[in-house]
Amino acid sequence: GRPKLSVREAVYSGDRTEDDEMMNTFRPVSTKSPIHDIISVGSANIILFSPEAELVLSRKLTFALRYLSFWRYSVNDGIYTTDIRKMTRETDEPGKKLGKSVSQGAVAELMYIPNKHISVWIYAGILWAREYISNTGAGLETEGFSLRASYKF
């Protein structure tokens, strides 16, 4: 089939004030961010930009290639776990610039749908640390692999 080109983007607000003991961000029903298969980043304080190409190889097999790039929405907030309860990276302090760019990398996905009930996804990718990750930790790249299957009744 012909390739399908698209761009996905997402903006998740961050905490307004870290000192007020309240999480002032929109909490979606599903707390998984679009990048959760590769890195455990929650749906708070991130901006995601992802150009992608999808190619239908056959009636049952589809291949997708994505380039992910994401940033912190606010420098007054850090990065959260997927349940958005605990900040995993610190916020900027006065005079200390940790950076907005979090990570970027490539992801490949292979989806196999043998019938109307079963779907299988193989997902693999690599994300490289950008300035914020490098300035708040070891700054290592993240490699991920995921195998998922679902059954629809």
Short mmCIF file of C-alpha atoms in Angstrom, two decimals:
data_model
loop_
_atom_site.label_atom_id
_atom_site.label_comp_id
_atom_site.label_asym_id
_atom_site.label_seq_id
_atom_site.Cartn_x
_atom_site.Cartn_y
_atom_site.Cartn_z
CA GLY A 1 0.00 0.00 0.00
CA ARG A 2 0.87 3.66 -0.15
CA PRO A 3 2.64 5.15 2.87
CA LYS A 4 0.59 7.32 5.21
CA LEU A 5 2.45 10.32 6.61
CA SER A 6 1.19 12.14 9.69
CA VAL A 7 2.23 14.22 12.65
CA ARG A 8 1.09 13.62 16.21
CA GLU A 9 1.43 16.25 18.85
CA ALA A 10 0.36 16.49 22.47
CA VAL A 11 0.60 19.15 25.15
CA TYR A 12 0.15 18.24 28.81
CA SER A 13 0.16 21.11 31.28
CA GLY A 14 2.36 21.08 34.35
CA ASP A 15 1.90 22.01 37.98
CA ARG A 16 1.29 25.75 38.41
CA THR A 17 2.97 26.15 41.80
CA GLU A 18 5.15 23.49 43.36
CA ASP A 19 4.82 24.89 46.89
CA ASP A 20 1.02 24.62 47.28
CA GLU A 21 0.80 20.82 47.84
CA MET A 22 -1.70 20.53 44.94
CA MET A 23 -1.19 19.07 41.49
CA ASN A 24 -2.68 21.76 39.24
CA THR A 25 -2.70 19.93 35.96
CA PHE A 26 -5.36 18.26 33.86
CA ARG A 27 -5.49 14.57 34.74
CA PRO A 28 -6.71 12.54 31.76
CA VAL A 29 -8.76 9.39 32.27
CA SER A 30 -5.92 7.40 30.76
CA THR A 31 -2.65 8.52 32.30
CA LYS A 32 -0.43 6.91 29.69
CA SER A 33 1.43 9.39 27.55
CA PRO A 34 2.02 8.69 23.84
CA ILE A 35 5.58 7.60 24.65
CA HIS A 36 4.88 5.24 27.56
CA ASP A 37 6.04 2.12 25.69
CA ILE A 38 9.59 3.44 25.51
CA ILE A 39 9.98 5.61 28.59
CA SER A 40 7.84 5.91 31.72
CA VAL A 41 6.88 9.56 31.46
CA GLY A 42 3.46 10.60 32.68
CA SER A 43 0.94 12.88 31.01
CA ALA A 44 1.98 16.03 32.84
CA ASN A 45 4.32 18.87 31.89
CA ILE A 46 5.33 17.57 28.46
CA ILE A 47 5.04 18.71 24.88
CA LEU A 48 5.33 15.93 22.31
CA PHE A 49 5.96 16.24 18.57
CA SER A 50 6.05 13.08 16.47
CA PRO A 51 6.19 12.87 12.67
CA GLU A 52 5.45 9.33 11.53
CA ALA A 53 5.11 7.13 8.49
CA GLU A 54 2.87 4.09 8.29
CA LEU A 55 2.99 1.43 5.61
CA VAL A 56 0.37 -1.29 5.19
CA LEU A 57 2.39 -4.32 4.16
CA SER A 58 -0.61 -6.64 3.80
CA ARG A 59 -4.20 -6.93 4.98
CA LYS A 60 -2.92 -8.23 8.33
CA LEU A 61 0.44 -6.50 8.75
CA THR A 62 1.27 -2.80 9.24
CA PHE A 63 4.65 -1.15 9.89
CA ALA A 64 5.07 2.32 11.41
CA LEU A 65 8.17 4.43 11.98
CA ARG A 66 8.06 7.45 14.32
CA TYR A 67 10.45 10.16 15.36
CA LEU A 68 9.67 11.40 18.88
CA SER A 69 10.78 14.67 20.36
CA PHE A 70 9.53 16.03 23.67
CA TRP A 71 10.09 18.96 25.97
CA ARG A 72 8.99 20.18 29.38
CA TYR A 73 5.90 22.40 29.14
CA SER A 74 7.07 24.56 32.05
CA VAL A 75 10.51 25.03 33.60
CA ASN A 76 8.70 25.53 36.93
CA ASP A 77 7.85 21.84 36.92
CA GLY A 78 9.70 18.56 36.41
CA ILE A 79 8.89 15.24 34.75
CA TYR A 80 6.50 12.73 36.35
CA THR A 81 5.96 8.99 36.52
CA THR A 82 3.05 7.53 34.55
CA ASP A 83 0.65 7.81 37.51
CA ILE A 84 1.56 11.53 37.92
CA ARG A 85 2.04 11.19 41.67
CA LYS A 86 5.78 11.59 41.96
CA MET A 87 8.12 13.92 40.17
CA THR A 88 11.11 12.01 38.81
CA ARG A 89 13.17 15.01 37.74
CA GLU A 90 13.63 18.35 39.46
CA THR A 91 12.37 21.81 38.53
CA ASP A 92 14.57 24.78 37.68
CA GLU A 93 15.76 26.80 40.65
CA PRO A 94 16.41 30.55 40.38
CA GLY A 95 19.53 31.09 38.27
CA LYS A 96 19.77 27.41 37.34
CA LYS A 97 18.67 26.54 33.78
CA LEU A 98 18.16 22.79 33.35
CA GLY A 99 16.76 23.09 29.83
CA LYS A 100 13.41 22.33 28.22
CA SER A 101 14.35 19.60 25.73
CA VAL A 102 13.87 16.20 27.43
CA SER A 103 14.51 13.52 24.82
CA GLN A 104 14.24 12.54 21.17
CA GLY A 105 14.57 9.34 19.22
CA ALA A 106 13.17 6.80 16.80
CA VAL A 107 10.54 4.11 17.31
CA ALA A 108 9.41 1.28 15.03
CA GLU A 109 6.12 -0.59 15.43
CA LEU A 110 4.90 -3.72 13.72
CA MET A 111 1.19 -4.54 14.09
CA TYR A 112 -0.25 -7.92 13.17
CA ILE A 113 -4.03 -8.47 13.10
CA PRO A 114 -4.70 -12.10 12.10
CA ASN A 115 -8.49 -11.84 12.62
CA LYS A 116 -11.18 -9.55 14.04
CA HIS A 117 -10.45 -10.71 17.62
CA ILE A 118 -6.65 -10.73 17.96
CA SER A 119 -4.08 -7.94 17.60
CA VAL A 120 -0.33 -8.18 18.29
CA TRP A 121 2.11 -5.23 18.45
CA ILE A 122 5.89 -5.31 18.53
CA TYR A 123 7.33 -1.96 19.50
CA ALA A 124 11.04 -1.07 19.70
CA GLY A 125 12.93 2.18 19.87
CA ILE A 126 15.69 4.34 21.25
CA LEU A 127 15.51 7.75 22.90
CA TRP A 128 18.54 9.97 23.38
CA ALA A 129 18.88 12.22 26.40
CA ARG A 130 18.66 15.94 25.69
CA GLU A 131 19.68 18.86 27.89
CA TYR A 132 17.10 18.40 30.69
CA ILE A 133 17.84 14.70 31.20
CA SER A 134 21.60 15.32 30.96
CA ASN A 135 21.41 18.16 33.50
CA THR A 136 19.30 16.25 36.06
CA GLY A 137 20.86 12.79 36.00
CA ALA A 138 23.23 10.47 34.20
CA GLY A 139 21.97 11.54 30.75
CA LEU A 140 21.82 8.04 29.32
CA GLU A 141 19.95 6.87 26.25
CA THR A 142 16.87 4.68 26.74
CA GLU A 143 16.23 1.60 24.66
CA GLY A 144 12.85 -0.06 24.79
CA PHE A 145 11.05 -3.10 23.51
CA SER A 146 7.41 -3.96 24.02
CA LEU A 147 5.26 -6.88 22.94
CA ARG A 148 1.52 -6.45 23.42
CA ALA A 149 -1.44 -8.56 22.47
CA SER A 150 -5.15 -7.94 22.77
CA TYR A 151 -8.30 -9.97 22.32
CA LYS A 152 -11.60 -8.32 21.41
CA PHE A 153 -14.82 -10.15 22.26
#
